[in-house]
Amino acid sequence: MKHSSSPLSPGTHTITVPHDTVHVEQRYHVAGSGPVCIAHSGGPGIDWEYLRMPALERSLTMVYIEPVGTGASGRLPDPQDYSVTTYARLLHHVVEHLAVPEVILLGHSHGGFVAQQYALDHPERLAALVLYDTSPVADEQFWSAAVAAMQRFVDRHVDDHPEVAGYVAALTARLDLLDDDGTTAILRKIMPAYLFDYWGREEEFAPARQSLRMYAAPTGGQGTPFDVRDTLPGITTPALVLAGRQDFICGPRWARLLHEALPAAELSILDDTGHLAHIERPAQFGAAVLAFLRGQGVLGSRQTP
């Protein structure tokens, strides 16, 4: 640690964790009070700050991972090492450092891949799992479906918003060939597709769009496509599978695969919602997560959303 405060004191923390033959700095950020919930952001490579969840911080001690390869966390010597298994291993060092018997783990999008892998590797450390706009698989069929859904988004909006004509090309760009500014530009460009009604609430969402940051290094990860469908029945941790009905990339189709395969899962689909429910529908998102945690006895009944 760079300072002597408690691992769960509010603010930014940095620990040094092993990775193969080297050590790397891993940052995380603590806000709120209550049972400990670790949140792992998506991407890979998207800056953690978009995932801030004030609606949950009122009832939970939120621990936001700043993934290695992003922000002020360290970088891996070999960009090919940025894999789901690597991120799950790095996450475990944080869990160990926090020194609490069990945590709630919330993974968004690619962070949901990490959360699933962690639940397979370390089920004894989890009180509950929140799989938020994610999928048990990211193979060619998954990406083809995402591209087709993005094309439908373009077709619906191109007359009123001609700039969306380039969204499919942006979604399918080789991010590993770009620098941090290049990946950030692409993320900001296509952000409206990740919301149900960006232009109807543009004044509200534009600042969030401009604050998005993406880092190129984690996009260079190599390995077989993520697919844990065969092993999901082994995850007996109570799980909430939550998705936006209009999420073009990790919507209900993939949420249902998770719900059907996980033995102790509940499913929550939020209407008129895209890939970022905690930004679009913070009250409904927070209520769904907290109701699930109360139902599991992880959260006391007196804590309000």
PDB file of C-alpha atoms in Angstrom:
ATOM      1  CA  MET A   1       0.000   0.000   0.000  1.00  0.00           C
ATOM      2  CA  LYS A   2       1.100   3.540  -0.628  1.00  0.00           C
ATOM      3  CA  HIS A   3      -0.551   4.755   2.592  1.00  0.00           C
ATOM      4  CA  SER A   4      -1.425   3.271   5.946  1.00  0.00           C
ATOM      5  CA  SER A   5      -5.198   3.704   5.919  1.00  0.00           C
ATOM      6  CA  SER A   6      -7.641   0.816   5.995  1.00  0.00           C
ATOM      7  CA  PRO A   7      -8.077  -1.111   2.718  1.00  0.00           C
ATOM      8  CA  LEU A   8     -11.726   0.020   2.740  1.00  0.00           C
ATOM      9  CA  SER A   9     -11.279   3.677   3.676  1.00  0.00           C
ATOM     10  CA  PRO A  10     -12.941   6.064   1.193  1.00  0.00           C
ATOM     11  CA  GLY A  11     -10.785   7.208  -1.712  1.00  0.00           C
ATOM     12  CA  THR A  12      -8.147   5.781  -4.031  1.00  0.00           C
ATOM     13  CA  HIS A  13      -5.894   2.886  -3.082  1.00  0.00           C
ATOM     14  CA  THR A  14      -2.910   1.339  -4.843  1.00  0.00           C
ATOM     15  CA  ILE A  15      -1.529  -2.119  -4.165  1.00  0.00           C
ATOM     16  CA  THR A  16       1.265  -3.992  -5.909  1.00  0.00           C
ATOM     17  CA  VAL A  17       0.299  -7.439  -7.177  1.00  0.00           C
ATOM     18  CA  PRO A  18       2.287 -10.231  -8.839  1.00  0.00           C
ATOM     19  CA  HIS A  19       1.822 -11.144 -12.477  1.00  0.00           C
ATOM     20  CA  ASP A  20       4.034 -13.948 -13.768  1.00  0.00           C
ATOM     21  CA  THR A  21       7.608 -12.790 -13.072  1.00  0.00           C
ATOM     22  CA  VAL A  22       6.799  -9.103 -12.545  1.00  0.00           C
ATOM     23  CA  HIS A  23       4.770  -6.939 -10.176  1.00  0.00           C
ATOM     24  CA  VAL A  24       2.162  -4.444 -11.329  1.00  0.00           C
ATOM     25  CA  GLU A  25       0.313  -1.616  -9.619  1.00  0.00           C
ATOM     26  CA  GLN A  26      -3.424  -2.195  -9.185  1.00  0.00           C
ATOM     27  CA  ARG A  27      -5.610   0.756  -8.206  1.00  0.00           C
ATOM     28  CA  TYR A  28      -9.106   0.656  -6.775  1.00  0.00           C
ATOM     29  CA  HIS A  29     -11.520   3.275  -5.461  1.00  0.00           C
ATOM     30  CA  VAL A  30     -13.797   3.050  -2.408  1.00  0.00           C
ATOM     31  CA  ALA A  31     -17.056   4.961  -1.882  1.00  0.00           C
ATOM     32  CA  GLY A  32     -20.168   4.444   0.217  1.00  0.00           C
ATOM     33  CA  SER A  33     -20.928   2.308   3.248  1.00  0.00           C
ATOM     34  CA  GLY A  34     -22.469  -1.075   3.960  1.00  0.00           C
ATOM     35  CA  PRO A  35     -21.601  -4.587   2.747  1.00  0.00           C
ATOM     36  CA  VAL A  36     -18.649  -4.674   0.350  1.00  0.00           C
ATOM     37  CA  CYS A  37     -19.468  -4.793  -3.371  1.00  0.00           C
ATOM     38  CA  ILE A  38     -16.628  -4.922  -5.881  1.00  0.00           C
ATOM     39  CA  ALA A  39     -17.495  -3.488  -9.309  1.00  0.00           C
ATOM     40  CA  HIS A  40     -15.471  -4.465 -12.384  1.00  0.00           C
ATOM     41  CA  SER A  41     -15.862  -2.222 -15.424  1.00  0.00           C
ATOM     42  CA  GLY A  42     -16.118  -3.285 -19.045  1.00  0.00           C
ATOM     43  CA  GLY A  43     -14.148  -2.974 -22.237  1.00  0.00           C
ATOM     44  CA  PRO A  44     -11.596  -4.387 -21.921  1.00  0.00           C
ATOM     45  CA  GLY A  45      -9.847  -1.060 -21.582  1.00  0.00           C
ATOM     46  CA  ILE A  46     -12.649   1.320 -20.570  1.00  0.00           C
ATOM     47  CA  ASP A  47     -11.858   3.671 -17.709  1.00  0.00           C
ATOM     48  CA  TRP A  48     -13.617   2.727 -14.472  1.00  0.00           C
ATOM     49  CA  GLU A  49     -15.308   6.075 -13.780  1.00  0.00           C
ATOM     50  CA  TYR A  50     -18.305   5.514 -16.069  1.00  0.00           C
ATOM     51  CA  LEU A  51     -19.368   2.758 -13.656  1.00  0.00           C
ATOM     52  CA  ARG A  52     -19.796   4.992 -10.588  1.00  0.00           C
ATOM     53  CA  MET A  53     -23.102   4.012  -8.981  1.00  0.00           C
ATOM     54  CA  PRO A  54     -24.298   6.586  -6.422  1.00  0.00           C
ATOM     55  CA  ALA A  55     -27.591   4.684  -6.063  1.00  0.00           C
ATOM     56  CA  LEU A  56     -25.646   1.714  -4.677  1.00  0.00           C
ATOM     57  CA  GLU A  57     -23.124   3.714  -2.647  1.00  0.00           C
ATOM     58  CA  ARG A  58     -25.904   4.704  -0.240  1.00  0.00           C
ATOM     59  CA  SER A  59     -26.327   1.058   0.829  1.00  0.00           C
ATOM     60  CA  LEU A  60     -23.050  -0.640  -0.089  1.00  0.00           C
ATOM     61  CA  THR A  61     -19.335  -0.038   0.236  1.00  0.00           C
ATOM     62  CA  MET A  62     -18.540   0.113  -3.474  1.00  0.00           C
ATOM     63  CA  VAL A  63     -15.027  -0.903  -4.471  1.00  0.00           C
ATOM     64  CA  TYR A  64     -14.404   0.111  -8.073  1.00  0.00           C
ATOM     65  CA  ILE A  65     -11.558  -1.732  -9.753  1.00  0.00           C
ATOM     66  CA  GLU A  66      -9.346   0.403 -12.010  1.00  0.00           C
ATOM     67  CA  PRO A  67      -8.342  -2.443 -14.334  1.00  0.00           C
ATOM     68  CA  VAL A  68      -4.670  -2.979 -15.044  1.00  0.00           C
ATOM     69  CA  GLY A  69      -3.963  -1.497 -18.463  1.00  0.00           C
ATOM     70  CA  THR A  70      -6.190   1.536 -17.782  1.00  0.00           C
ATOM     71  CA  GLY A  71      -5.829   4.856 -15.994  1.00  0.00           C
ATOM     72  CA  ALA A  72      -3.122   5.024 -13.348  1.00  0.00           C
ATOM     73  CA  SER A  73      -3.007   1.253 -12.786  1.00  0.00           C
ATOM     74  CA  GLY A  74       0.046  -0.532 -14.138  1.00  0.00           C
ATOM     75  CA  ARG A  75       0.569  -2.033 -17.577  1.00  0.00           C
ATOM     76  CA  LEU A  76       1.404  -5.653 -18.363  1.00  0.00           C
ATOM     77  CA  PRO A  77       4.716  -6.204 -20.184  1.00  0.00           C
ATOM     78  CA  ASP A  78       3.011  -8.354 -22.834  1.00  0.00           C
ATOM     79  CA  PRO A  79      -0.251  -6.898 -24.257  1.00  0.00           C
ATOM     80  CA  GLN A  80      -1.371 -10.428 -25.179  1.00  0.00           C
ATOM     81  CA  ASP A  81      -1.703 -11.178 -21.440  1.00  0.00           C
ATOM     82  CA  TYR A  82      -4.817  -9.010 -21.056  1.00  0.00           C
ATOM     83  CA  SER A  83      -7.277 -11.886 -20.767  1.00  0.00           C
ATOM     84  CA  VAL A  84     -10.342 -12.699 -18.680  1.00  0.00           C
ATOM     85  CA  THR A  85      -8.301 -15.189 -16.645  1.00  0.00           C
ATOM     86  CA  THR A  86      -5.607 -12.564 -16.004  1.00  0.00           C
ATOM     87  CA  TYR A  87      -8.206 -10.030 -14.838  1.00  0.00           C
ATOM     88  CA  ALA A  88      -9.845 -12.628 -12.565  1.00  0.00           C
ATOM     89  CA  ARG A  89      -6.447 -13.375 -11.022  1.00  0.00           C
ATOM     90  CA  LEU A  90      -5.686  -9.669 -10.483  1.00  0.00           C
ATOM     91  CA  LEU A  91      -9.151  -9.229  -8.964  1.00  0.00           C
ATOM     92  CA  HIS A  92      -8.425 -11.967  -6.454  1.00  0.00           C
ATOM     93  CA  HIS A  93      -5.419 -10.030  -5.142  1.00  0.00           C
ATOM     94  CA  VAL A  94      -7.754  -7.122  -4.404  1.00  0.00           C
ATOM     95  CA  VAL A  95     -10.280  -9.408  -2.680  1.00  0.00           C
ATOM     96  CA  GLU A  96      -7.495 -10.857  -0.534  1.00  0.00           C
ATOM     97  CA  HIS A  97      -6.202  -7.385   0.295  1.00  0.00           C
ATOM     98  CA  LEU A  98      -9.635  -6.184   1.443  1.00  0.00           C
ATOM     99  CA  ALA A  99      -9.558  -8.935   4.072  1.00  0.00           C
ATOM    100  CA  VAL A 100     -13.314  -9.477   4.343  1.00  0.00           C
ATOM    101  CA  PRO A 101     -14.706 -13.040   4.384  1.00  0.00           C
ATOM    102  CA  GLU A 102     -17.090 -12.547   1.449  1.00  0.00           C
ATOM    103  CA  VAL A 103     -17.835  -9.849  -1.108  1.00  0.00           C
ATOM    104  CA  ILE A 104     -20.600  -9.064  -3.547  1.00  0.00           C
ATOM    105  CA  LEU A 105     -19.161  -8.996  -7.067  1.00  0.00           C
ATOM    106  CA  LEU A 106     -20.737  -6.860  -9.795  1.00  0.00           C
ATOM    107  CA  GLY A 107     -19.390  -7.171 -13.328  1.00  0.00           C
ATOM    108  CA  HIS A 108     -20.538  -4.999 -16.220  1.00  0.00           C
ATOM    109  CA  SER A 109     -20.180  -6.180 -19.826  1.00  0.00           C
ATOM    110  CA  HIS A 110     -16.594  -7.509 -20.207  1.00  0.00           C
ATOM    111  CA  GLY A 111     -16.353  -7.073 -16.431  1.00  0.00           C
ATOM    112  CA  GLY A 112     -19.167  -9.621 -16.287  1.00  0.00           C
ATOM    113  CA  PHE A 113     -16.904 -12.100 -18.065  1.00  0.00           C
ATOM    114  CA  VAL A 114     -14.331 -11.475 -15.330  1.00  0.00           C
ATOM    115  CA  ALA A 115     -16.997 -11.907 -12.648  1.00  0.00           C
ATOM    116  CA  GLN A 116     -18.120 -15.242 -14.098  1.00  0.00           C
ATOM    117  CA  GLN A 117     -14.536 -16.481 -14.243  1.00  0.00           C
ATOM    118  CA  TYR A 118     -13.949 -15.327 -10.672  1.00  0.00           C
ATOM    119  CA  ALA A 119     -17.087 -17.123  -9.487  1.00  0.00           C
ATOM    120  CA  LEU A 120     -15.743 -20.315 -11.063  1.00  0.00           C
ATOM    121  CA  ASP A 121     -12.281 -19.845  -9.524  1.00  0.00           C
ATOM    122  CA  HIS A 122     -13.171 -18.580  -6.029  1.00  0.00           C
ATOM    123  CA  PRO A 123     -16.824 -19.296  -5.174  1.00  0.00           C
ATOM    124  CA  GLU A 124     -16.013 -19.341  -1.449  1.00  0.00           C
ATOM    125  CA  ARG A 125     -15.248 -15.600  -1.517  1.00  0.00           C
ATOM    126  CA  LEU A 126     -18.601 -14.516  -2.951  1.00  0.00           C
ATOM    127  CA  ALA A 127     -21.779 -13.671  -1.063  1.00  0.00           C
ATOM    128  CA  ALA A 128     -23.600 -12.771  -4.277  1.00  0.00           C
ATOM    129  CA  LEU A 129     -22.997 -12.060  -7.941  1.00  0.00           C
ATOM    130  CA  VAL A 130     -24.492  -9.322 -10.133  1.00  0.00           C
ATOM    131  CA  LEU A 131     -24.010 -10.017 -13.840  1.00  0.00           C
ATOM    132  CA  TYR A 132     -24.924  -6.749 -15.486  1.00  0.00           C
ATOM    133  CA  ASP A 133     -25.373  -6.504 -19.275  1.00  0.00           C
ATOM    134  CA  THR A 134     -23.033  -9.375 -19.994  1.00  0.00           C
ATOM    135  CA  SER A 135     -22.926 -12.786 -21.666  1.00  0.00           C
ATOM    136  CA  PRO A 136     -21.553 -16.274 -21.000  1.00  0.00           C
ATOM    137  CA  VAL A 137     -19.942 -16.269 -24.448  1.00  0.00           C
ATOM    138  CA  ALA A 138     -18.216 -13.828 -26.788  1.00  0.00           C
ATOM    139  CA  ASP A 139     -17.647 -15.941 -29.883  1.00  0.00           C
ATOM    140  CA  GLU A 140     -18.132 -15.156 -33.556  1.00  0.00           C
ATOM    141  CA  GLN A 141     -21.914 -15.591 -33.278  1.00  0.00           C
ATOM    142  CA  PHE A 142     -22.042 -13.104 -30.395  1.00  0.00           C
ATOM    143  CA  TRP A 143     -20.107 -10.477 -32.340  1.00  0.00           C
ATOM    144  CA  SER A 144     -22.087 -11.088 -35.528  1.00  0.00           C
ATOM    145  CA  ALA A 145     -25.303 -10.483 -33.578  1.00  0.00           C
ATOM    146  CA  ALA A 146     -23.853  -7.257 -32.137  1.00  0.00           C
ATOM    147  CA  VAL A 147     -22.857  -5.982 -35.574  1.00  0.00           C
ATOM    148  CA  ALA A 148     -26.299  -6.831 -36.978  1.00  0.00           C
ATOM    149  CA  ALA A 149     -27.982  -5.021 -34.058  1.00  0.00           C
ATOM    150  CA  MET A 150     -25.744  -2.005 -34.583  1.00  0.00           C
ATOM    151  CA  GLN A 151     -26.713  -1.962 -38.272  1.00  0.00           C
ATOM    152  CA  ARG A 152     -30.385  -1.918 -37.266  1.00  0.00           C
ATOM    153  CA  PHE A 153     -29.628   1.009 -34.932  1.00  0.00           C
ATOM    154  CA  VAL A 154     -27.970   2.850 -37.830  1.00  0.00           C
ATOM    155  CA  ASP A 155     -30.915   2.161 -40.138  1.00  0.00           C
ATOM    156  CA  ARG A 156     -33.354   3.554 -37.555  1.00  0.00           C
ATOM    157  CA  HIS A 157     -31.429   6.758 -36.857  1.00  0.00           C
ATOM    158  CA  VAL A 158     -29.333   7.672 -39.903  1.00  0.00           C
ATOM    159  CA  ASP A 159     -31.944   9.995 -41.428  1.00  0.00           C
ATOM    160  CA  ASP A 160     -32.112  12.186 -38.325  1.00  0.00           C
ATOM    161  CA  HIS A 161     -28.480  11.683 -37.256  1.00  0.00           C
ATOM    162  CA  PRO A 162     -26.281  11.138 -40.335  1.00  0.00           C
ATOM    163  CA  GLU A 163     -23.173  10.694 -38.167  1.00  0.00           C
ATOM    164  CA  VAL A 164     -24.347   7.187 -37.180  1.00  0.00           C
ATOM    165  CA  ALA A 165     -23.523   5.981 -40.697  1.00  0.00           C
ATOM    166  CA  GLY A 166     -19.990   5.252 -39.456  1.00  0.00           C
ATOM    167  CA  TYR A 167     -21.001   3.323 -36.339  1.00  0.00           C
ATOM    168  CA  VAL A 168     -20.649  -0.214 -37.740  1.00  0.00           C
ATOM    169  CA  ALA A 169     -17.167   0.548 -39.046  1.00  0.00           C
ATOM    170  CA  ALA A 170     -16.255   2.008 -35.647  1.00  0.00           C
ATOM    171  CA  LEU A 171     -17.622  -1.010 -33.760  1.00  0.00           C
ATOM    172  CA  THR A 172     -15.577  -3.397 -35.897  1.00  0.00           C
ATOM    173  CA  ALA A 173     -12.358  -1.340 -35.977  1.00  0.00           C
ATOM    174  CA  ARG A 174      -9.057  -2.947 -34.935  1.00  0.00           C
ATOM    175  CA  LEU A 175      -8.688  -1.188 -31.592  1.00  0.00           C
ATOM    176  CA  ASP A 176      -5.328  -2.830 -30.917  1.00  0.00           C
ATOM    177  CA  LEU A 177      -3.877  -0.826 -33.813  1.00  0.00           C
ATOM    178  CA  LEU A 178      -4.887   2.484 -32.201  1.00  0.00           C
ATOM    179  CA  ASP A 179      -3.522   4.546 -29.320  1.00  0.00           C
ATOM    180  CA  ASP A 180      -5.474   5.639 -26.231  1.00  0.00           C
ATOM    181  CA  ASP A 181      -6.803   8.746 -27.965  1.00  0.00           C
ATOM    182  CA  GLY A 182      -7.943   6.656 -30.927  1.00  0.00           C
ATOM    183  CA  THR A 183      -9.818   4.109 -28.832  1.00  0.00           C
ATOM    184  CA  THR A 184     -11.372   6.902 -26.751  1.00  0.00           C
ATOM    185  CA  ALA A 185     -12.556   8.674 -29.905  1.00  0.00           C
ATOM    186  CA  ILE A 186     -14.276   5.503 -31.136  1.00  0.00           C
ATOM    187  CA  LEU A 187     -15.953   4.869 -27.780  1.00  0.00           C
ATOM    188  CA  ARG A 188     -17.291   8.421 -27.596  1.00  0.00           C
ATOM    189  CA  LYS A 189     -18.418   8.291 -31.215  1.00  0.00           C
ATOM    190  CA  ILE A 190     -20.638   5.231 -30.801  1.00  0.00           C
ATOM    191  CA  MET A 191     -21.804   5.899 -27.232  1.00  0.00           C
ATOM    192  CA  PRO A 192     -25.365   6.872 -28.326  1.00  0.00           C
ATOM    193  CA  ALA A 193     -25.917   3.280 -29.486  1.00  0.00           C
ATOM    194  CA  TYR A 194     -25.371   2.081 -25.926  1.00  0.00           C
ATOM    195  CA  LEU A 195     -28.361   4.054 -24.625  1.00  0.00           C
ATOM    196  CA  PHE A 196     -32.070   3.666 -25.319  1.00  0.00           C
ATOM    197  CA  ASP A 197     -32.740   7.354 -26.036  1.00  0.00           C
ATOM    198  CA  TYR A 198     -29.477   9.286 -26.228  1.00  0.00           C
ATOM    199  CA  TRP A 199     -30.774  12.142 -28.364  1.00  0.00           C
ATOM    200  CA  GLY A 200     -33.971  12.525 -26.356  1.00  0.00           C
ATOM    201  CA  ARG A 201     -31.836  13.145 -23.264  1.00  0.00           C
ATOM    202  CA  GLU A 202     -28.695  14.489 -24.920  1.00  0.00           C
ATOM    203  CA  GLU A 203     -28.274  17.403 -22.527  1.00  0.00           C
ATOM    204  CA  GLU A 204     -28.214  14.901 -19.677  1.00  0.00           C
ATOM    205  CA  PHE A 205     -25.945  12.326 -21.325  1.00  0.00           C
ATOM    206  CA  ALA A 206     -23.484  14.492 -23.295  1.00  0.00           C
ATOM    207  CA  PRO A 207     -21.193  15.135 -20.285  1.00  0.00           C
ATOM    208  CA  ALA A 208     -20.955  11.384 -19.624  1.00  0.00           C
ATOM    209  CA  ARG A 209     -20.107  10.843 -23.286  1.00  0.00           C
ATOM    210  CA  GLN A 210     -17.305  13.396 -23.157  1.00  0.00           C
ATOM    211  CA  SER A 211     -15.881  11.929 -19.956  1.00  0.00           C
ATOM    212  CA  LEU A 212     -15.515   8.407 -21.378  1.00  0.00           C
ATOM    213  CA  ARG A 213     -11.927   7.184 -21.676  1.00  0.00           C
ATOM    214  CA  MET A 214     -10.622   4.004 -23.260  1.00  0.00           C
ATOM    215  CA  TYR A 215      -7.104   2.592 -23.203  1.00  0.00           C
ATOM    216  CA  ALA A 216      -5.674   0.620 -26.100  1.00  0.00           C
ATOM    217  CA  ALA A 217      -3.367  -1.843 -24.307  1.00  0.00           C
ATOM    218  CA  PRO A 218      -6.059  -4.257 -22.996  1.00  0.00           C
ATOM    219  CA  THR A 219      -7.565  -4.637 -26.476  1.00  0.00           C
ATOM    220  CA  GLY A 220      -4.445  -6.598 -27.507  1.00  0.00           C
ATOM    221  CA  GLY A 221      -5.325  -9.625 -25.378  1.00  0.00           C
ATOM    222  CA  GLN A 222      -5.013 -12.964 -27.147  1.00  0.00           C
ATOM    223  CA  GLY A 223      -6.546 -16.354 -26.516  1.00  0.00           C
ATOM    224  CA  THR A 224      -9.624 -18.392 -27.260  1.00  0.00           C
ATOM    225  CA  PRO A 225     -12.952 -16.526 -27.309  1.00  0.00           C
ATOM    226  CA  PHE A 226     -14.646 -16.297 -23.915  1.00  0.00           C
ATOM    227  CA  ASP A 227     -17.121 -19.143 -23.411  1.00  0.00           C
ATOM    228  CA  VAL A 228     -18.139 -20.540 -20.011  1.00  0.00           C
ATOM    229  CA  ARG A 229     -21.529 -21.933 -21.003  1.00  0.00           C
ATOM    230  CA  ASP A 230     -20.551 -25.512 -20.126  1.00  0.00           C
ATOM    231  CA  THR A 231     -19.268 -24.583 -16.658  1.00  0.00           C
ATOM    232  CA  LEU A 232     -22.004 -22.142 -15.558  1.00  0.00           C
ATOM    233  CA  PRO A 233     -24.080 -24.866 -13.820  1.00  0.00           C
ATOM    234  CA  GLY A 234     -21.169 -25.154 -11.368  1.00  0.00           C
ATOM    235  CA  ILE A 235     -21.680 -21.565 -10.151  1.00  0.00           C
ATOM    236  CA  THR A 236     -24.008 -21.928  -7.171  1.00  0.00           C
ATOM    237  CA  THR A 237     -23.462 -18.369  -5.894  1.00  0.00           C
ATOM    238  CA  PRO A 238     -26.780 -16.453  -5.783  1.00  0.00           C
ATOM    239  CA  ALA A 239     -26.753 -14.331  -8.944  1.00  0.00           C
ATOM    240  CA  LEU A 240     -28.756 -11.468 -10.357  1.00  0.00           C
ATOM    241  CA  VAL A 241     -28.680 -11.333 -14.154  1.00  0.00           C
ATOM    242  CA  LEU A 242     -29.662  -7.810 -15.150  1.00  0.00           C
ATOM    243  CA  ALA A 243     -29.925  -6.423 -18.682  1.00  0.00           C
ATOM    244  CA  GLY A 244     -31.460  -3.564 -20.614  1.00  0.00           C
ATOM    245  CA  ARG A 245     -34.140  -4.743 -23.023  1.00  0.00           C
ATOM    246  CA  GLN A 246     -32.708  -2.522 -25.798  1.00  0.00           C
ATOM    247  CA  ASP A 247     -29.028  -3.316 -25.140  1.00  0.00           C
ATOM    248  CA  PHE A 248     -27.711  -4.031 -28.634  1.00  0.00           C
ATOM    249  CA  ILE A 249     -24.630  -5.956 -27.519  1.00  0.00           C
ATOM    250  CA  CYS A 250     -25.420  -7.831 -24.262  1.00  0.00           C
ATOM    251  CA  GLY A 251     -29.206  -7.808 -24.259  1.00  0.00           C
ATOM    252  CA  PRO A 252     -31.906 -10.276 -23.138  1.00  0.00           C
ATOM    253  CA  ARG A 253     -30.789 -13.073 -25.480  1.00  0.00           C
ATOM    254  CA  TRP A 254     -27.490 -13.415 -23.613  1.00  0.00           C
ATOM    255  CA  ALA A 255     -29.005 -12.645 -20.208  1.00  0.00           C
ATOM    256  CA  ARG A 256     -31.400 -15.567 -20.647  1.00  0.00           C
ATOM    257  CA  LEU A 257     -28.520 -17.921 -21.421  1.00  0.00           C
ATOM    258  CA  LEU A 258     -26.986 -16.935 -18.096  1.00  0.00           C
ATOM    259  CA  HIS A 259     -30.265 -17.170 -16.217  1.00  0.00           C
ATOM    260  CA  GLU A 260     -31.084 -20.603 -17.597  1.00  0.00           C
ATOM    261  CA  ALA A 261     -27.651 -22.087 -16.878  1.00  0.00           C
ATOM    262  CA  LEU A 262     -26.979 -20.662 -13.407  1.00  0.00           C
ATOM    263  CA  PRO A 263     -28.630 -22.764 -10.662  1.00  0.00           C
ATOM    264  CA  ALA A 264     -29.299 -19.836  -8.289  1.00  0.00           C
ATOM    265  CA  ALA A 265     -30.024 -16.933 -10.633  1.00  0.00           C
ATOM    266  CA  GLU A 266     -32.747 -14.306 -10.865  1.00  0.00           C
ATOM    267  CA  LEU A 267     -33.411 -12.383 -14.074  1.00  0.00           C
ATOM    268  CA  SER A 268     -34.248  -8.678 -14.312  1.00  0.00           C
ATOM    269  CA  ILE A 269     -34.839  -7.023 -17.703  1.00  0.00           C
ATOM    270  CA  LEU A 270     -35.255  -3.233 -17.623  1.00  0.00           C
ATOM    271  CA  ASP A 271     -37.505  -1.754 -20.304  1.00  0.00           C
ATOM    272  CA  ASP A 272     -36.517   1.271 -22.411  1.00  0.00           C
ATOM    273  CA  THR A 273     -32.917   0.708 -21.385  1.00  0.00           C
ATOM    274  CA  GLY A 274     -29.694   0.067 -23.273  1.00  0.00           C
ATOM    275  CA  HIS A 275     -26.253  -1.065 -22.100  1.00  0.00           C
ATOM    276  CA  LEU A 276     -25.886   1.527 -19.324  1.00  0.00           C
ATOM    277  CA  ALA A 277     -28.873   1.133 -17.008  1.00  0.00           C
ATOM    278  CA  HIS A 278     -27.051   2.682 -14.065  1.00  0.00           C
ATOM    279  CA  ILE A 279     -26.778   5.912 -16.100  1.00  0.00           C
ATOM    280  CA  GLU A 280     -30.133   5.751 -17.930  1.00  0.00           C
ATOM    281  CA  ARG A 281     -32.329   4.335 -15.163  1.00  0.00           C
ATOM    282  CA  PRO A 282     -30.343   4.747 -11.930  1.00  0.00           C
ATOM    283  CA  ALA A 283     -33.369   4.440  -9.616  1.00  0.00           C
ATOM    284  CA  GLN A 284     -34.696   1.273 -11.271  1.00  0.00           C
ATOM    285  CA  PHE A 285     -31.211  -0.200 -11.554  1.00  0.00           C
ATOM    286  CA  GLY A 286     -30.413   0.482  -7.910  1.00  0.00           C
ATOM    287  CA  ALA A 287     -33.782  -0.842  -6.738  1.00  0.00           C
ATOM    288  CA  ALA A 288     -33.333  -4.098  -8.687  1.00  0.00           C
ATOM    289  CA  VAL A 289     -29.853  -4.746  -7.309  1.00  0.00           C
ATOM    290  CA  LEU A 290     -30.725  -3.861  -3.699  1.00  0.00           C
ATOM    291  CA  ALA A 291     -33.976  -5.871  -3.744  1.00  0.00           C
ATOM    292  CA  PHE A 292     -32.024  -8.903  -4.924  1.00  0.00           C
ATOM    293  CA  LEU A 293     -29.387  -8.457  -2.198  1.00  0.00           C
ATOM    294  CA  ARG A 294     -32.068  -8.045   0.469  1.00  0.00           C
ATOM    295  CA  GLY A 295     -33.789 -11.183  -0.780  1.00  0.00           C
ATOM    296  CA  GLN A 296     -30.513 -13.079  -0.359  1.00  0.00           C
ATOM    297  CA  GLY A 297     -30.049 -11.733   3.163  1.00  0.00           C
ATOM    298  CA  VAL A 298     -26.846  -9.993   2.097  1.00  0.00           C
ATOM    299  CA  LEU A 299     -28.285  -6.550   2.831  1.00  0.00           C
ATOM    300  CA  GLY A 300     -30.327  -5.547   5.867  1.00  0.00           C
ATOM    301  CA  SER A 301     -33.949  -4.619   5.254  1.00  0.00           C
ATOM    302  CA  ARG A 302     -33.561  -1.143   6.755  1.00  0.00           C
ATOM    303  CA  GLN A 303     -31.131   0.161   4.154  1.00  0.00           C
ATOM    304  CA  THR A 304     -32.901   2.282   1.575  1.00  0.00           C
ATOM    305  CA  PRO A 305     -32.111   2.560  -2.130  1.00  0.00           C
TER     306      PRO A 305
END
